[in-house]
């Protein structure tokens, strides 16, 4: 019977989301204390379902086309189907939200299994992050300065963003530095801490105030030695206000190698973690004639330094493979 139901629901689902492969399901908890369950569909359309709201009277704005009681994992939900801004909508009483979230997730996981990603989006670190199977967490909050003592310990965050400058650094032992991808506004002190202790894959860091290049040079040298940052794929540091990067000083200090300036360099880009939340799902391309090599495995990282931005992109290739891609190896090496 379960197989028959699954087969029927699969056909129904394909009629809702035609010609699309489901990659992830998102539980979104917004600033207005309403919840959404949706399937991000590239490039710029999201199939959404509202799972609760502050007041169920908000549903009166919808043009209702169906109403039924739906049993989800033994939880009875008053299901109202309609459209608002072209999105299908479902709601139930807010008093049942915790059990409903768990029930919906268990139902979806039973249907899709681990073939898709499940993302929990939160905008308040005080919210209880549910412990659900295969759930990844994305946190976007105004300020990180009041989070140090209460930073979520489990699960490891998939992505974290802040709005106001982070001025209070986390301790080196904090799980904060294990976040897979960070998009943060920082001051000089917190930037240096992040560069020193970050263990994730992608980081976009905007720095206000003064800037010390010593921490940046230390970061590159630690990557080159293989001492740290083994998972790193992409780093971008952006300076605000009147600050500028001393390009020549930085490149000389980290000992870059150079490609032939007359040839087009390979363009480095990787898929953004949680790229469905951005207009461009990939990181900004790095088209640089300068690169560094990691001593332990001969991996290459392209590095681009401009007046206000520095980009560092790690290739999954050895120096020989990288030079072949750049068409700079003699033919007998290719």
Coordinates of C-alpha atoms in Angstrom, one line a residue:
X1 CA 0.0 0.0 0.0
X2 CA 2.9 2.4 0.8
X3 CA 4.4 1.8 -2.6
X4 CA 1.1 2.5 -4.3
X5 CA 0.7 5.7 -2.3
X6 CA 4.2 6.8 -3.1
X7 CA 3.7 6.1 -6.8
X8 CA 0.5 8.1 -6.9
X9 CA 2.1 11.1 -5.0
X10 CA 5.1 11.1 -7.3
X11 CA 2.9 11.5 -10.3
X12 CA 1.0 14.3 -8.5
X13 CA 4.2 16.0 -7.5
X14 CA 5.6 16.0 -11.0
X15 CA 2.4 17.7 -12.2
X16 CA 3.1 20.5 -9.6
X17 CA 6.8 20.9 -10.4
X18 CA 7.2 19.9 -14.0
X19 CA 10.6 19.2 -15.5
X20 CA 12.4 19.9 -12.3
X21 CA 14.6 17.8 -10.1
X22 CA 13.9 18.2 -6.4
X23 CA 17.3 19.0 -4.7
X24 CA 16.2 20.4 -1.4
X25 CA 13.2 21.1 0.9
X26 CA 13.3 24.2 3.0
X27 CA 11.7 25.1 6.3
X28 CA 11.8 28.8 6.7
X29 CA 11.1 30.6 10.0
X30 CA 10.8 34.3 9.2
X31 CA 10.9 37.6 11.2
X32 CA 7.1 37.8 11.3
X33 CA 6.8 34.5 13.1
X34 CA 5.3 32.7 10.2
X35 CA 6.6 29.6 8.7
X36 CA 7.0 28.4 5.1
X37 CA 7.8 25.0 3.6
X38 CA 9.0 25.3 0.1
X39 CA 11.0 23.6 -2.7
X40 CA 13.5 26.0 -4.2
X41 CA 13.3 25.6 -8.0
X42 CA 16.1 27.1 -10.0
X43 CA 16.6 29.6 -11.4
X44 CA 14.2 32.0 -9.7
X45 CA 10.9 30.3 -8.8
X46 CA 10.0 28.8 -5.4
X47 CA 7.1 26.5 -4.8
X48 CA 6.0 27.5 -1.3
X49 CA 3.5 26.3 1.3
X50 CA 2.7 28.3 4.4
X51 CA 2.7 26.1 7.4
X52 CA 1.5 28.4 10.1
X53 CA 0.9 32.1 10.8
X54 CA 0.4 34.3 13.8
X55 CA -3.3 34.4 13.1
X56 CA -5.1 32.0 10.9
X57 CA -7.4 34.8 9.8
X58 CA -4.6 35.8 7.5
X59 CA -5.7 33.0 5.3
X60 CA -8.9 34.9 4.5
X61 CA -6.8 36.9 1.9
X62 CA -6.6 33.7 -0.2
X63 CA -8.9 32.5 -2.9
X64 CA -9.6 29.1 -1.5
X65 CA -10.0 26.3 -4.0
X66 CA -10.0 23.3 -1.6
X67 CA -10.3 22.4 2.1
X68 CA -9.6 19.1 3.8
X69 CA -8.3 17.5 7.0
X70 CA -4.9 16.0 6.3
X71 CA -3.3 13.3 8.5
X72 CA 0.4 13.9 8.5
X73 CA 2.4 11.3 10.4
X74 CA -0.6 10.8 12.7
X75 CA -1.1 14.6 13.2
X76 CA -4.4 16.0 12.0
X77 CA -3.8 19.3 10.2
X78 CA -6.6 21.6 9.0
X79 CA -5.4 22.0 5.4
X80 CA -6.5 24.8 3.2
X81 CA -5.3 24.9 -0.3
X82 CA -5.2 28.1 -2.3
X83 CA -2.9 30.5 -4.1
X84 CA -1.3 33.8 -3.0
X85 CA 1.4 35.4 -5.2
X86 CA 1.2 32.2 -7.3
X87 CA 2.3 30.0 -4.3
X88 CA 0.2 27.1 -3.0
X89 CA -0.5 27.7 0.7
X90 CA -1.3 25.4 3.7
X91 CA -1.8 26.5 7.3
X92 CA -2.6 25.0 10.7
X93 CA -3.0 26.3 14.2
X94 CA 0.2 27.9 15.6
X95 CA -0.2 26.1 18.9
X96 CA 0.7 22.9 17.0
X97 CA 3.8 24.2 15.2
X98 CA 6.5 22.2 16.9
X99 CA 4.8 18.9 16.5
X100 CA 3.6 19.9 13.0
X101 CA 7.2 20.7 11.9
X102 CA 8.4 17.3 13.1
X103 CA 5.5 15.5 11.5
X104 CA 5.9 17.3 8.2
X105 CA 9.6 16.5 8.1
X106 CA 9.1 12.9 9.0
X107 CA 6.5 12.6 6.3
X108 CA 8.8 14.2 3.7
X109 CA 11.8 12.2 4.7
X110 CA 9.8 9.1 4.4
X111 CA 8.9 10.1 0.9
X112 CA 12.2 11.5 -0.4
X113 CA 14.7 9.9 2.0
X114 CA 18.2 11.2 1.8
X115 CA 17.9 11.9 -2.0
X116 CA 17.3 15.6 -1.2
X117 CA 18.7 18.2 1.3
X118 CA 16.6 19.5 4.2
X119 CA 17.3 23.1 5.3
X120 CA 16.1 24.9 8.4
X121 CA 16.2 28.7 8.0
X122 CA 16.2 30.7 11.2
X123 CA 16.6 34.4 12.0
X124 CA 16.8 34.2 15.7
X125 CA 19.6 32.2 17.5
X126 CA 17.2 31.8 20.5
X127 CA 14.9 29.7 18.5
X128 CA 15.0 26.0 19.3
X129 CA 16.7 24.3 16.4
X130 CA 14.9 20.9 15.9
X131 CA 16.9 17.7 16.0
X132 CA 15.6 16.1 12.8
X133 CA 17.1 13.5 10.6
X134 CA 19.4 14.9 7.8
X135 CA 18.5 18.5 8.7
X136 CA 21.0 21.3 7.9
X137 CA 20.7 24.7 9.5
X138 CA 21.0 28.2 8.0
X139 CA 21.1 31.1 10.5
X140 CA 20.7 34.8 9.5
X141 CA 20.5 37.3 12.4
X142 CA 21.1 41.0 12.9
X143 CA 24.0 40.7 15.4
X144 CA 26.4 38.0 16.5
X145 CA 27.8 39.8 19.5
X146 CA 25.1 38.5 21.9
X147 CA 25.4 34.9 20.6
X148 CA 28.8 33.9 21.9
X149 CA 27.6 32.1 25.0
X150 CA 24.5 30.6 23.3
X151 CA 25.8 29.7 19.9
X152 CA 24.2 26.5 18.7
X153 CA 26.4 23.5 19.4
X154 CA 24.5 21.0 17.2
X155 CA 24.0 20.5 14.4
X156 CA 26.9 22.3 12.6
X157 CA 25.5 25.2 10.7
X158 CA 25.3 25.0 6.9
X159 CA 25.3 28.8 6.4
X160 CA 25.4 31.9 8.6
X161 CA 24.9 35.5 7.8
X162 CA 24.8 38.7 10.0
X163 CA 23.7 42.2 9.3
X164 CA 25.6 44.4 11.8
X165 CA 29.3 44.3 12.3
X166 CA 30.5 41.5 14.6
X167 CA 32.8 43.1 17.2
X168 CA 33.1 40.4 19.8
X169 CA 35.2 37.4 18.6
X170 CA 34.2 33.8 19.4
X171 CA 36.7 31.7 21.4
X172 CA 38.9 29.4 19.2
X173 CA 37.0 26.3 20.5
X174 CA 33.6 27.6 19.4
X175 CA 31.5 25.6 16.9
X176 CA 31.0 28.9 15.1
X177 CA 34.3 28.3 13.2
X178 CA 33.0 24.9 11.9
X179 CA 30.1 26.6 10.0
X180 CA 30.4 25.4 6.4
X181 CA 29.7 28.9 4.8
X182 CA 29.8 32.3 6.4
X183 CA 28.7 35.7 5.0
X184 CA 29.7 38.2 7.7
X185 CA 30.2 41.9 8.4
X186 CA 33.2 42.2 10.8
X187 CA 35.7 44.7 12.2
X188 CA 39.5 44.2 12.0
X189 CA 39.8 42.1 15.2
X190 CA 37.0 39.7 14.4
X191 CA 38.2 39.4 10.8
X192 CA 41.6 38.3 12.0
X193 CA 40.1 35.7 14.3
X194 CA 37.9 34.3 11.5
X195 CA 40.9 34.0 9.2
X196 CA 42.9 32.2 11.9
X197 CA 40.3 29.7 13.1
X198 CA 37.8 29.2 10.3
X199 CA 37.4 25.5 9.4
X200 CA 34.6 25.6 6.8
X201 CA 34.4 25.7 3.0
X202 CA 33.3 29.2 2.0
X203 CA 33.6 32.7 3.5
X204 CA 32.6 36.1 2.3
X205 CA 33.9 38.7 4.8
X206 CA 33.3 42.4 4.8
X207 CA 35.6 44.5 7.0
X208 CA 35.0 48.0 8.4
X209 CA 37.6 50.1 10.1
X210 CA 41.3 49.6 9.9
X211 CA 42.8 46.5 8.3
X212 CA 46.0 44.6 9.1
X213 CA 47.5 42.6 6.2
X214 CA 49.6 40.5 8.6
X215 CA 46.6 38.3 9.4
X216 CA 45.8 37.9 5.7
X217 CA 49.4 36.9 5.0
X218 CA 49.3 34.5 7.9
X219 CA 46.1 32.9 6.5
X220 CA 47.7 32.3 3.1
X221 CA 50.9 30.9 4.5
X222 CA 49.0 28.5 6.8
X223 CA 47.0 27.3 3.8
X224 CA 50.2 26.8 1.7
X225 CA 51.8 24.8 4.5
X226 CA 48.8 22.5 4.7
X227 CA 48.6 23.4 8.4
X228 CA 44.9 24.5 8.3
X229 CA 41.9 25.3 6.1
X230 CA 42.0 21.9 4.4
X231 CA 38.3 22.2 3.4
X232 CA 38.5 25.8 2.1
X233 CA 37.0 26.3 -1.4
X234 CA 36.5 30.1 -1.6
X235 CA 37.3 33.2 0.4
X236 CA 36.4 36.8 -0.4
X237 CA 37.5 39.7 1.8
X238 CA 35.9 43.1 1.0
X239 CA 37.0 46.4 2.6
X240 CA 34.6 49.2 3.3
X241 CA 35.1 53.0 3.4
X242 CA 38.5 54.3 2.4
X243 CA 40.6 51.2 3.1
X244 CA 42.6 49.8 0.3
X245 CA 44.6 46.6 -0.2
X246 CA 48.3 47.1 -0.9
X247 CA 48.3 44.7 -3.8
X248 CA 52.1 44.5 -4.5
X249 CA 53.0 44.2 -0.9
X250 CA 50.5 41.3 -0.3
X251 CA 51.4 39.3 -3.4
X252 CA 55.2 39.6 -2.7
X253 CA 54.7 38.7 1.0
X254 CA 52.8 35.4 0.2
X255 CA 55.2 34.4 -2.6
X256 CA 52.7 34.0 -5.5
X257 CA 53.5 32.3 -8.8
X258 CA 52.5 34.1 -12.0
X259 CA 50.9 33.0 -15.2
X260 CA 51.7 34.5 -18.6
X261 CA 50.0 37.8 -18.7
X262 CA 49.3 37.5 -22.4
X263 CA 47.1 34.5 -21.9
X264 CA 43.6 34.2 -20.5
X265 CA 43.8 32.5 -17.0
X266 CA 41.4 29.8 -16.0
X267 CA 38.3 31.1 -14.3
X268 CA 37.7 29.7 -10.8
X269 CA 34.1 29.4 -9.5
X270 CA 32.3 26.9 -7.3
X271 CA 28.6 26.4 -6.4
X272 CA 27.6 28.5 -3.4
X273 CA 26.5 26.6 -0.3
X274 CA 22.8 27.3 -0.1
X275 CA 23.2 28.9 -3.5
X276 CA 19.4 28.8 -4.0
X277 CA 19.2 31.8 -1.7
X278 CA 21.2 34.0 -4.0
X279 CA 20.6 35.5 -7.4
X280 CA 23.7 33.8 -8.7
X281 CA 24.1 30.2 -7.4
X282 CA 27.9 30.3 -7.9
X283 CA 30.7 32.2 -6.3
X284 CA 32.1 35.2 -8.2
X285 CA 34.6 34.1 -10.8
X286 CA 38.3 34.6 -10.0
X287 CA 40.3 35.3 -13.2
X288 CA 43.8 35.8 -11.9
X289 CA 47.3 35.5 -13.2
X290 CA 48.6 34.9 -9.7
X291 CA 48.4 31.7 -7.7
X292 CA 49.9 29.8 -4.8
X293 CA 50.5 26.1 -4.3
X294 CA 49.9 23.9 -1.2
X295 CA 53.0 22.0 -0.1
X296 CA 51.3 18.9 1.1
X297 CA 49.4 17.9 -2.0
X298 CA 50.5 20.3 -4.7
X299 CA 47.0 21.8 -4.9
X300 CA 46.6 25.3 -6.5
X301 CA 44.7 28.4 -5.3
X302 CA 44.1 31.4 -7.5
X303 CA 44.4 34.7 -5.8
X304 CA 43.1 38.0 -7.0
X305 CA 43.8 41.3 -5.2
X306 CA 42.1 44.6 -6.1
X307 CA 41.8 47.9 -4.4
X308 CA 39.0 46.8 -2.1
X309 CA 38.6 43.1 -2.5
X310 CA 40.7 40.0 -2.2
X311 CA 39.5 36.6 -3.6
X312 CA 41.1 33.2 -2.9
X313 CA 39.8 30.1 -4.8
X314 CA 41.1 26.6 -4.3
X315 CA 41.3 24.3 -7.3
X316 CA 40.8 20.6 -7.0
X317 CA 43.8 20.2 -9.2
X318 CA 47.6 19.9 -8.9
X319 CA 49.8 22.6 -10.2
X320 CA 50.6 20.5 -13.3
X321 CA 46.9 20.0 -14.0
X322 CA 46.2 23.7 -13.4
X323 CA 48.9 24.8 -15.8
X324 CA 47.6 22.4 -18.4
X325 CA 44.2 24.0 -18.0
X326 CA 45.8 27.3 -18.5
X327 CA 47.5 26.0 -21.7
X328 CA 50.9 26.9 -20.2
X329 CA 52.5 23.4 -20.0
X330 CA 54.8 22.2 -22.8
X331 CA 52.8 19.7 -25.0
X332 CA 54.8 16.7 -23.8
X333 CA 53.4 17.2 -20.3
X334 CA 49.8 17.3 -21.3

